[in-house]
């Protein structure tokens, strides 16, 4: 088994309609390093359902710097914005804000100028 839950790279060959050679892509989780071979390899062959195009404006190295939690948080923010959320409007509530995805979502939204309300079930939870 090859370890590596998160990985990013360039498509070399593809039989999937959604990907072509040269596309930059990211994989986070999906059973990699548990059920399927992971990303600590020079090449990986994966089910196309596991693969996500690299978000615009982000490098492959940046995508791995934020990992699964950061990538998931960023995808969530991008989807909220796709549905019309804009900074300066109503407050955005982030549940699970003390966890990995939630804490990164709070940071991303705050940096983008949103009014963020962080919610957590942890009794001693503080965001600075």
PDB file of N, CA, C and O in Angstrom, residues 14-83:
ATOM      1  N   UNK A  14      -5.748  10.057 -19.761  1.00  0.00           N
ATOM      2  CA  UNK A  14      -7.099   9.943 -19.210  1.00  0.00           C
ATOM      3  C   UNK A  14      -8.058   9.345 -20.229  1.00  0.00           C
ATOM      4  O   UNK A  14      -8.040   9.703 -21.402  1.00  0.00           O
ATOM      5  N   UNK A  15      -8.914   8.453 -19.731  1.00  0.00           N
ATOM      6  CA  UNK A  15     -10.012   7.943 -20.546  1.00  0.00           C
ATOM      7  C   UNK A  15     -11.338   8.539 -20.076  1.00  0.00           C
ATOM      8  O   UNK A  15     -12.386   8.243 -20.620  1.00  0.00           O
ATOM      9  N   UNK A  16     -11.272   9.417 -19.063  1.00  0.00           N
ATOM     10  CA  UNK A  16     -12.469  10.080 -18.529  1.00  0.00           C
ATOM     11  C   UNK A  16     -12.760  11.347 -19.339  1.00  0.00           C
ATOM     12  O   UNK A  16     -11.851  12.103 -19.669  1.00  0.00           O
ATOM     13  N   UNK A  17     -14.017  11.571 -19.618  1.00  0.00           N
ATOM     14  CA  UNK A  17     -14.424  12.721 -20.428  1.00  0.00           C
ATOM     15  C   UNK A  17     -14.058  14.061 -19.784  1.00  0.00           C
ATOM     16  O   UNK A  17     -13.776  15.025 -20.477  1.00  0.00           O
ATOM     17  N   UNK A  18     -14.028  14.122 -18.474  1.00  0.00           N
ATOM     18  CA  UNK A  18     -13.802  15.390 -17.784  1.00  0.00           C
ATOM     19  C   UNK A  18     -12.349  15.806 -17.621  1.00  0.00           C
ATOM     20  O   UNK A  18     -12.077  16.893 -17.133  1.00  0.00           O
ATOM     21  N   UNK A  19     -11.417  14.951 -18.007  1.00  0.00           N
ATOM     22  CA  UNK A  19      -9.999  15.255 -17.804  1.00  0.00           C
ATOM     23  C   UNK A  19      -9.197  14.952 -19.054  1.00  0.00           C
ATOM     24  O   UNK A  19      -9.471  13.989 -19.759  1.00  0.00           O
ATOM     25  N   UNK A  20      -8.193  15.788 -19.288  1.00  0.00           N
ATOM     26  CA  UNK A  20      -7.310  15.579 -20.438  1.00  0.00           C
ATOM     27  C   UNK A  20      -5.861  15.774 -19.989  1.00  0.00           C
ATOM     28  O   UNK A  20      -5.606  16.427 -18.967  1.00  0.00           O
ATOM     29  N   UNK A  21      -4.909  15.222 -20.723  1.00  0.00           N
ATOM     30  CA  UNK A  21      -3.504  15.419 -20.364  1.00  0.00           C
ATOM     31  C   UNK A  21      -3.167  16.902 -20.218  1.00  0.00           C
ATOM     32  O   UNK A  21      -3.605  17.741 -21.003  1.00  0.00           O
ATOM     33  N   UNK A  22      -2.427  17.204 -19.160  1.00  0.00           N
ATOM     34  CA  UNK A  22      -2.042  18.583 -18.864  1.00  0.00           C
ATOM     35  C   UNK A  22      -2.917  19.250 -17.820  1.00  0.00           C
ATOM     36  O   UNK A  22      -2.515  20.259 -17.235  1.00  0.00           O
ATOM     37  N   UNK A  23      -4.123  18.719 -17.551  1.00  0.00           N
ATOM     38  CA  UNK A  23      -4.987  19.290 -16.514  1.00  0.00           C
ATOM     39  C   UNK A  23      -4.327  19.135 -15.146  1.00  0.00           C
ATOM     40  O   UNK A  23      -3.810  18.063 -14.815  1.00  0.00           O
ATOM     41  N   UNK A  24      -4.348  20.197 -14.343  1.00  0.00           N
ATOM     42  CA  UNK A  24      -3.851  20.123 -12.975  1.00  0.00           C
ATOM     43  C   UNK A  24      -5.009  19.729 -12.064  1.00  0.00           C
ATOM     44  O   UNK A  24      -6.092  20.308 -12.152  1.00  0.00           O
ATOM     45  N   UNK A  25      -4.765  18.738 -11.222  1.00  0.00           N
ATOM     46  CA  UNK A  25      -5.836  18.156 -10.412  1.00  0.00           C
ATOM     47  C   UNK A  25      -5.384  17.906  -8.979  1.00  0.00           C
ATOM     48  O   UNK A  25      -4.189  17.885  -8.684  1.00  0.00           O
ATOM     49  N   UNK A  26      -6.377  17.699  -8.118  1.00  0.00           N
ATOM     50  CA  UNK A  26      -6.145  17.456  -6.698  1.00  0.00           C
ATOM     51  C   UNK A  26      -7.004  16.275  -6.271  1.00  0.00           C
ATOM     52  O   UNK A  26      -8.126  16.107  -6.752  1.00  0.00           O
ATOM     53  N   UNK A  27      -6.478  15.485  -5.352  1.00  0.00           N
ATOM     54  CA  UNK A  27      -7.245  14.397  -4.740  1.00  0.00           C
ATOM     55  C   UNK A  27      -7.093  14.539  -3.238  1.00  0.00           C
ATOM     56  O   UNK A  27      -5.981  14.699  -2.730  1.00  0.00           O
ATOM     57  N   UNK A  28      -8.204  14.516  -2.530  1.00  0.00           N
ATOM     58  CA  UNK A  28      -8.170  14.551  -1.067  1.00  0.00           C
ATOM     59  C   UNK A  28      -9.082  13.446  -0.548  1.00  0.00           C
ATOM     60  O   UNK A  28     -10.273  13.432  -0.830  1.00  0.00           O
ATOM     61  N   UNK A  29      -8.502  12.531   0.181  1.00  0.00           N
ATOM     62  CA  UNK A  29      -9.277  11.459   0.789  1.00  0.00           C
ATOM     63  C   UNK A  29      -9.746  10.422  -0.211  1.00  0.00           C
ATOM     64  O   UNK A  29      -8.950   9.896  -0.974  1.00  0.00           O
ATOM     65  N   UNK A  30     -11.020  10.127  -0.203  1.00  0.00           N
ATOM     66  CA  UNK A  30     -11.650   9.143  -1.106  1.00  0.00           C
ATOM     67  C   UNK A  30     -11.123   7.730  -0.868  1.00  0.00           C
ATOM     68  O   UNK A  30     -11.148   6.899  -1.767  1.00  0.00           O
ATOM     69  N   UNK A  31     -10.608   7.467   0.315  1.00  0.00           N
ATOM     70  CA  UNK A  31     -10.081   6.138   0.618  1.00  0.00           C
ATOM     71  C   UNK A  31      -8.641   5.935   0.188  1.00  0.00           C
ATOM     72  O   UNK A  31      -8.102   4.840   0.362  1.00  0.00           O
ATOM     73  N   UNK A  32      -8.021   6.995  -0.364  1.00  0.00           N
ATOM     74  CA  UNK A  32      -6.612   6.855  -0.740  1.00  0.00           C
ATOM     75  C   UNK A  32      -5.784   6.670   0.525  1.00  0.00           C
ATOM     76  O   UNK A  32      -6.066   7.264   1.563  1.00  0.00           O
ATOM     77  N   UNK A  33      -4.802   5.807   0.437  1.00  0.00           N
ATOM     78  CA  UNK A  33      -3.915   5.449   1.539  1.00  0.00           C
ATOM     79  C   UNK A  33      -4.600   4.525   2.553  1.00  0.00           C
ATOM     80  O   UNK A  33      -4.002   4.149   3.541  1.00  0.00           O
ATOM     81  N   UNK A  34      -5.854   4.174   2.289  1.00  0.00           N
ATOM     82  CA  UNK A  34      -6.583   3.246   3.147  1.00  0.00           C
ATOM     83  C   UNK A  34      -7.019   2.026   2.337  1.00  0.00           C
ATOM     84  O   UNK A  34      -6.654   0.908   2.646  1.00  0.00           O
ATOM     85  N   UNK A  35      -7.806   2.278   1.305  1.00  0.00           N
ATOM     86  CA  UNK A  35      -8.331   1.224   0.439  1.00  0.00           C
ATOM     87  C   UNK A  35      -7.593   1.235  -0.899  1.00  0.00           C
ATOM     88  O   UNK A  35      -7.342   0.197  -1.492  1.00  0.00           O
ATOM     89  N   UNK A  36      -7.265   2.442  -1.359  1.00  0.00           N
ATOM     90  CA  UNK A  36      -6.580   2.637  -2.637  1.00  0.00           C
ATOM     91  C   UNK A  36      -5.184   3.194  -2.386  1.00  0.00           C
ATOM     92  O   UNK A  36      -4.960   3.862  -1.390  1.00  0.00           O
ATOM     93  N   UNK A  37      -4.286   2.941  -3.297  1.00  0.00           N
ATOM     94  CA  UNK A  37      -2.932   3.478  -3.160  1.00  0.00           C
ATOM     95  C   UNK A  37      -2.987   4.987  -3.121  1.00  0.00           C
ATOM     96  O   UNK A  37      -3.773   5.617  -3.828  1.00  0.00           O
ATOM     97  N   UNK A  38      -2.116   5.577  -2.305  1.00  0.00           N
ATOM     98  CA  UNK A  38      -2.123   7.020  -2.092  1.00  0.00           C
ATOM     99  C   UNK A  38      -1.147   7.786  -2.959  1.00  0.00           C
ATOM    100  O   UNK A  38      -0.639   7.279  -3.955  1.00  0.00           O
ATOM    101  N   UNK A  39      -0.897   9.022  -2.545  1.00  0.00           N
ATOM    102  CA  UNK A  39      -0.185   9.977  -3.362  1.00  0.00           C
ATOM    103  C   UNK A  39       1.315  10.029  -3.232  1.00  0.00           C
ATOM    104  O   UNK A  39       1.958  10.801  -3.928  1.00  0.00           O
ATOM    105  N   UNK A  40       1.928   9.228  -2.358  1.00  0.00           N
ATOM    106  CA  UNK A  40       3.386   9.236  -2.261  1.00  0.00           C
ATOM    107  C   UNK A  40       3.969   8.363  -3.362  1.00  0.00           C
ATOM    108  O   UNK A  40       4.631   7.350  -3.110  1.00  0.00           O
ATOM    109  N   UNK A  41       3.691   8.751  -4.575  1.00  0.00           N
ATOM    110  CA  UNK A  41       4.161   8.004  -5.738  1.00  0.00           C
ATOM    111  C   UNK A  41       4.377   8.992  -6.876  1.00  0.00           C
ATOM    112  O   UNK A  41       3.793  10.072  -6.901  1.00  0.00           O
ATOM    113  N   UNK A  42       5.210   8.619  -7.816  1.00  0.00           N
ATOM    114  CA  UNK A  42       5.449   9.497  -8.961  1.00  0.00           C
ATOM    115  C   UNK A  42       4.226   9.532  -9.882  1.00  0.00           C
ATOM    116  O   UNK A  42       3.902  10.566 -10.456  1.00  0.00           O
ATOM    117  N   UNK A  43       3.535   8.392 -10.003  1.00  0.00           N
ATOM    118  CA  UNK A  43       2.335   8.299 -10.824  1.00  0.00           C
ATOM    119  C   UNK A  43       1.240   7.618 -10.017  1.00  0.00           C
ATOM    120  O   UNK A  43       1.523   6.769  -9.173  1.00  0.00           O
ATOM    121  N   UNK A  44      -0.006   7.973 -10.298  1.00  0.00           N
ATOM    122  CA  UNK A  44      -1.145   7.331  -9.647  1.00  0.00           C
ATOM    123  C   UNK A  44      -2.256   7.152 -10.672  1.00  0.00           C
ATOM    124  O   UNK A  44      -2.486   8.023 -11.510  1.00  0.00           O
ATOM    125  N   UNK A  45      -2.921   6.017 -10.601  1.00  0.00           N
ATOM    126  CA  UNK A  45      -4.062   5.758 -11.472  1.00  0.00           C
ATOM    127  C   UNK A  45      -5.290   5.717 -10.574  1.00  0.00           C
ATOM    128  O   UNK A  45      -5.354   4.919  -9.635  1.00  0.00           O
ATOM    129  N   UNK A  46      -6.252   6.604 -10.852  1.00  0.00           N
ATOM    130  CA  UNK A  46      -7.395   6.766  -9.958  1.00  0.00           C
ATOM    131  C   UNK A  46      -8.712   6.771 -10.711  1.00  0.00           C
ATOM    132  O   UNK A  46      -8.770   7.124 -11.896  1.00  0.00           O
ATOM    133  N   UNK A  47      -9.756   6.483  -9.975  1.00  0.00           N
ATOM    134  CA  UNK A  47     -11.108   6.645 -10.490  1.00  0.00           C
ATOM    135  C   UNK A  47     -11.345   8.142 -10.688  1.00  0.00           C
ATOM    136  O   UNK A  47     -11.032   8.948  -9.814  1.00  0.00           O
ATOM    137  N   UNK A  48     -11.909   8.525 -11.813  1.00  0.00           N
ATOM    138  CA  UNK A  48     -12.140   9.945 -12.116  1.00  0.00           C
ATOM    139  C   UNK A  48     -13.033  10.618 -11.074  1.00  0.00           C
ATOM    140  O   UNK A  48     -12.934  11.833 -10.878  1.00  0.00           O
ATOM    141  N   UNK A  49     -13.868   9.860 -10.381  1.00  0.00           N
ATOM    142  CA  UNK A  49     -14.740  10.442  -9.354  1.00  0.00           C
ATOM    143  C   UNK A  49     -13.952  10.981  -8.164  1.00  0.00           C
ATOM    144  O   UNK A  49     -14.456  11.786  -7.393  1.00  0.00           O
ATOM    145  N   UNK A  50     -12.711  10.540  -7.979  1.00  0.00           N
ATOM    146  CA  UNK A  50     -11.878  10.989  -6.862  1.00  0.00           C
ATOM    147  C   UNK A  50     -11.176  12.306  -7.171  1.00  0.00           C
ATOM    148  O   UNK A  50     -10.666  12.962  -6.277  1.00  0.00           O
ATOM    149  N   UNK A  51     -11.114  12.669  -8.433  1.00  0.00           N
ATOM    150  CA  UNK A  51     -10.251  13.758  -8.881  1.00  0.00           C
ATOM    151  C   UNK A  51     -11.038  15.056  -9.034  1.00  0.00           C
ATOM    152  O   UNK A  51     -12.147  15.071  -9.560  1.00  0.00           O
ATOM    153  N   UNK A  52     -10.437  16.148  -8.571  1.00  0.00           N
ATOM    154  CA  UNK A  52     -11.051  17.475  -8.645  1.00  0.00           C
ATOM    155  C   UNK A  52     -10.096  18.397  -9.401  1.00  0.00           C
ATOM    156  O   UNK A  52      -8.895  18.399  -9.121  1.00  0.00           O
ATOM    157  N   UNK A  53     -10.611  19.198 -10.335  1.00  0.00           N
ATOM    158  CA  UNK A  53      -9.721  20.176 -10.987  1.00  0.00           C
ATOM    159  C   UNK A  53      -9.147  21.146  -9.957  1.00  0.00           C
ATOM    160  O   UNK A  53      -9.826  21.537  -9.011  1.00  0.00           O
ATOM    161  N   UNK A  54      -7.911  21.523 -10.144  1.00  0.00           N
ATOM    162  CA  UNK A  54      -7.275  22.499  -9.265  1.00  0.00           C
ATOM    163  C   UNK A  54      -8.043  23.813  -9.359  1.00  0.00           C
ATOM    164  O   UNK A  54      -8.312  24.301 -10.456  1.00  0.00           O
ATOM    165  N   UNK A  55      -8.444  24.403  -8.217  1.00  0.00           N
ATOM    166  CA  UNK A  55      -9.171  25.680  -8.273  1.00  0.00           C
ATOM    167  C   UNK A  55      -8.342  26.770  -8.956  1.00  0.00           C
ATOM    168  O   UNK A  55      -7.124  26.835  -8.794  1.00  0.00           O
ATOM    169  N   UNK A  56      -9.013  27.611  -9.707  1.00  0.00           N
ATOM    170  CA  UNK A  56      -8.345  28.714 -10.399  1.00  0.00           C
ATOM    171  C   UNK A  56      -7.638  29.610  -9.396  1.00  0.00           C
ATOM    172  O   UNK A  56      -8.151  29.882  -8.319  1.00  0.00           O
ATOM    173  N   UNK A  57      -6.451  30.082  -9.768  1.00  0.00           N
ATOM    174  CA  UNK A  57      -5.688  30.980  -8.914  1.00  0.00           C
ATOM    175  C   UNK A  57      -4.882  30.286  -7.841  1.00  0.00           C
ATOM    176  O   UNK A  57      -4.275  30.941  -6.996  1.00  0.00           O
ATOM    177  N   UNK A  58      -4.868  28.966  -7.844  1.00  0.00           N
ATOM    178  CA  UNK A  58      -4.141  28.217  -6.823  1.00  0.00           C
ATOM    179  C   UNK A  58      -3.112  27.326  -7.501  1.00  0.00           C
ATOM    180  O   UNK A  58      -3.369  26.770  -8.558  1.00  0.00           O
ATOM    181  N   UNK A  59      -1.941  27.215  -6.886  1.00  0.00           N
ATOM    182  CA  UNK A  59      -0.929  26.309  -7.417  1.00  0.00           C
ATOM    183  C   UNK A  59      -1.100  24.926  -6.792  1.00  0.00           C
ATOM    184  O   UNK A  59      -1.756  24.776  -5.749  1.00  0.00           O
ATOM    185  N   UNK A  60      -0.481  23.938  -7.409  1.00  0.00           N
ATOM    186  CA  UNK A  60      -0.517  22.591  -6.851  1.00  0.00           C
ATOM    187  C   UNK A  60       0.094  22.574  -5.453  1.00  0.00           C
ATOM    188  O   UNK A  60      -0.451  21.955  -4.539  1.00  0.00           O
ATOM    189  N   UNK A  61       1.194  23.293  -5.278  1.00  0.00           N
ATOM    190  CA  UNK A  61       1.848  23.345  -3.971  1.00  0.00           C
ATOM    191  C   UNK A  61       0.935  23.987  -2.924  1.00  0.00           C
ATOM    192  O   UNK A  61       0.836  23.499  -1.796  1.00  0.00           O
ATOM    193  N   UNK A  62       0.259  25.057  -3.280  1.00  0.00           N
ATOM    194  CA  UNK A  62      -0.668  25.702  -2.338  1.00  0.00           C
ATOM    195  C   UNK A  62      -1.793  24.746  -1.947  1.00  0.00           C
ATOM    196  O   UNK A  62      -2.199  24.712  -0.780  1.00  0.00           O
ATOM    197  N   UNK A  63      -2.294  23.989  -2.904  1.00  0.00           N
ATOM    198  CA  UNK A  63      -3.395  23.072  -2.601  1.00  0.00           C
ATOM    199  C   UNK A  63      -2.989  22.039  -1.567  1.00  0.00           C
ATOM    200  O   UNK A  63      -3.780  21.656  -0.715  1.00  0.00           O
ATOM    201  N   UNK A  64      -1.749  21.609  -1.606  1.00  0.00           N
ATOM    202  CA  UNK A  64      -1.281  20.620  -0.632  1.00  0.00           C
ATOM    203  C   UNK A  64      -0.920  21.272   0.693  1.00  0.00           C
ATOM    204  O   UNK A  64      -0.926  20.624   1.733  1.00  0.00           O
ATOM    205  N   UNK A  65      -0.631  22.553   0.682  1.00  0.00           N
ATOM    206  CA  UNK A  65      -0.365  23.277   1.922  1.00  0.00           C
ATOM    207  C   UNK A  65      -1.589  23.378   2.812  1.00  0.00           C
ATOM    208  O   UNK A  65      -1.478  23.435   4.032  1.00  0.00           O
ATOM    209  N   UNK A  66      -2.746  23.383   2.206  1.00  0.00           N
ATOM    210  CA  UNK A  66      -3.978  23.488   2.990  1.00  0.00           C
ATOM    211  C   UNK A  66      -4.590  22.122   3.271  1.00  0.00           C
ATOM    212  O   UNK A  66      -5.406  21.990   4.170  1.00  0.00           O
ATOM    213  N   UNK A  67      -4.216  21.098   2.504  1.00  0.00           N
ATOM    214  CA  UNK A  67      -4.659  19.734   2.765  1.00  0.00           C
ATOM    215  C   UNK A  67      -6.162  19.543   2.677  1.00  0.00           C
ATOM    216  O   UNK A  67      -6.902  20.379   2.166  1.00  0.00           O
ATOM    217  N   UNK A  68      -6.599  18.402   3.180  1.00  0.00           N
ATOM    218  CA  UNK A  68      -8.007  18.023   3.084  1.00  0.00           C
ATOM    219  C   UNK A  68      -8.921  19.032   3.763  1.00  0.00           C
ATOM    220  O   UNK A  68      -9.918  19.463   3.191  1.00  0.00           O
ATOM    221  N   UNK A  69      -8.596  19.435   4.981  1.00  0.00           N
ATOM    222  CA  UNK A  69      -9.455  20.374   5.706  1.00  0.00           C
ATOM    223  C   UNK A  69      -9.542  21.714   4.993  1.00  0.00           C
ATOM    224  O   UNK A  69     -10.627  22.256   4.790  1.00  0.00           O
ATOM    225  N   UNK A  70      -8.406  22.244   4.605  1.00  0.00           N
ATOM    226  CA  UNK A  70      -8.394  23.538   3.931  1.00  0.00           C
ATOM    227  C   UNK A  70      -9.040  23.494   2.572  1.00  0.00           C
ATOM    228  O   UNK A  70      -9.774  24.403   2.180  1.00  0.00           O
ATOM    229  N   UNK A  71      -8.782  22.435   1.836  1.00  0.00           N
ATOM    230  CA  UNK A  71      -9.359  22.296   0.504  1.00  0.00           C
ATOM    231  C   UNK A  71     -10.883  22.182   0.604  1.00  0.00           C
ATOM    232  O   UNK A  71     -11.622  22.813  -0.142  1.00  0.00           O
ATOM    233  N   UNK A  72     -11.362  21.407   1.570  1.00  0.00           N
ATOM    234  CA  UNK A  72     -12.806  21.248   1.772  1.00  0.00           C
ATOM    235  C   UNK A  72     -13.437  22.577   2.174  1.00  0.00           C
ATOM    236  O   UNK A  72     -14.496  22.955   1.667  1.00  0.00           O
ATOM    237  N   UNK A  73     -12.793  23.311   3.079  1.00  0.00           N
ATOM    238  CA  UNK A  73     -13.309  24.616   3.500  1.00  0.00           C
ATOM    239  C   UNK A  73     -13.365  25.575   2.320  1.00  0.00           C
ATOM    240  O   UNK A  73     -14.351  26.294   2.126  1.00  0.00           O
ATOM    241  N   UNK A  74     -12.315  25.585   1.517  1.00  0.00           N
ATOM    242  CA  UNK A  74     -12.271  26.489   0.373  1.00  0.00           C
ATOM    243  C   UNK A  74     -13.362  26.144  -0.648  1.00  0.00           C
ATOM    244  O   UNK A  74     -14.012  27.033  -1.190  1.00  0.00           O
ATOM    245  N   UNK A  75     -13.550  24.847  -0.905  1.00  0.00           N
ATOM    246  CA  UNK A  75     -14.612  24.444  -1.820  1.00  0.00           C
ATOM    247  C   UNK A  75     -15.974  24.908  -1.301  1.00  0.00           C
ATOM    248  O   UNK A  75     -16.829  25.337  -2.074  1.00  0.00           O
ATOM    249  N   UNK A  76     -16.173  24.831   0.004  1.00  0.00           N
ATOM    250  CA  UNK A  76     -17.439  25.261   0.603  1.00  0.00           C
ATOM    251  C   UNK A  76     -17.657  26.754   0.408  1.00  0.00           C
ATOM    252  O   UNK A  76     -18.757  27.184   0.044  1.00  0.00           O
ATOM    253  N   UNK A  77     -16.624  27.545   0.649  1.00  0.00           N
ATOM    254  CA  UNK A  77     -16.731  28.999   0.466  1.00  0.00           C
ATOM    255  C   UNK A  77     -17.010  29.328  -1.003  1.00  0.00           C
ATOM    256  O   UNK A  77     -17.873  30.152  -1.317  1.00  0.00           O
ATOM    257  N   UNK A  78     -16.298  28.665  -1.898  1.00  0.00           N
ATOM    258  CA  UNK A  78     -16.514  28.907  -3.335  1.00  0.00           C
ATOM    259  C   UNK A  78     -17.949  28.575  -3.744  1.00  0.00           C
ATOM    260  O   UNK A  78     -18.568  29.296  -4.536  1.00  0.00           O
ATOM    261  N   UNK A  79     -18.492  27.511  -3.176  1.00  0.00           N
ATOM    262  CA  UNK A  79     -19.867  27.122  -3.503  1.00  0.00           C
ATOM    263  C   UNK A  79     -20.869  28.126  -2.935  1.00  0.00           C
ATOM    264  O   UNK A  79     -21.851  28.484  -3.589  1.00  0.00           O
ATOM    265  N   UNK A  80     -20.624  28.621  -1.715  1.00  0.00           N
ATOM    266  CA  UNK A  80     -21.488  29.654  -1.146  1.00  0.00           C
ATOM    267  C   UNK A  80     -21.480  30.897  -2.032  1.00  0.00           C
ATOM    268  O   UNK A  80     -22.529  31.498  -2.295  1.00  0.00           O
ATOM    269  N   UNK A  81     -20.295  31.283  -2.497  1.00  0.00           N
ATOM    270  CA  UNK A  81     -20.198  32.449  -3.374  1.00  0.00           C
ATOM    271  C   UNK A  81     -20.876  32.198  -4.719  1.00  0.00           C
ATOM    272  O   UNK A  81     -21.500  33.088  -5.283  1.00  0.00           O
ATOM    273  N   UNK A  82     -20.783  30.984  -5.207  1.00  0.00           N
ATOM    274  CA  UNK A  82     -21.461  30.639  -6.468  1.00  0.00           C
ATOM    275  C   UNK A  82     -22.973  30.788  -6.333  1.00  0.00           C
ATOM    276  O   UNK A  82     -23.678  31.106  -7.283  1.00  0.00           O
ATOM    277  N   UNK A  83     -23.462  30.586  -5.115  1.00  0.00           N
ATOM    278  CA  UNK A  83     -24.899  30.735  -4.842  1.00  0.00           C
ATOM    279  C   UNK A  83     -25.276  32.143  -4.397  1.00  0.00           C
ATOM    280  O   UNK A  83     -26.377  32.370  -3.918  1.00  0.00           O
TER     281      UNK A  83
END
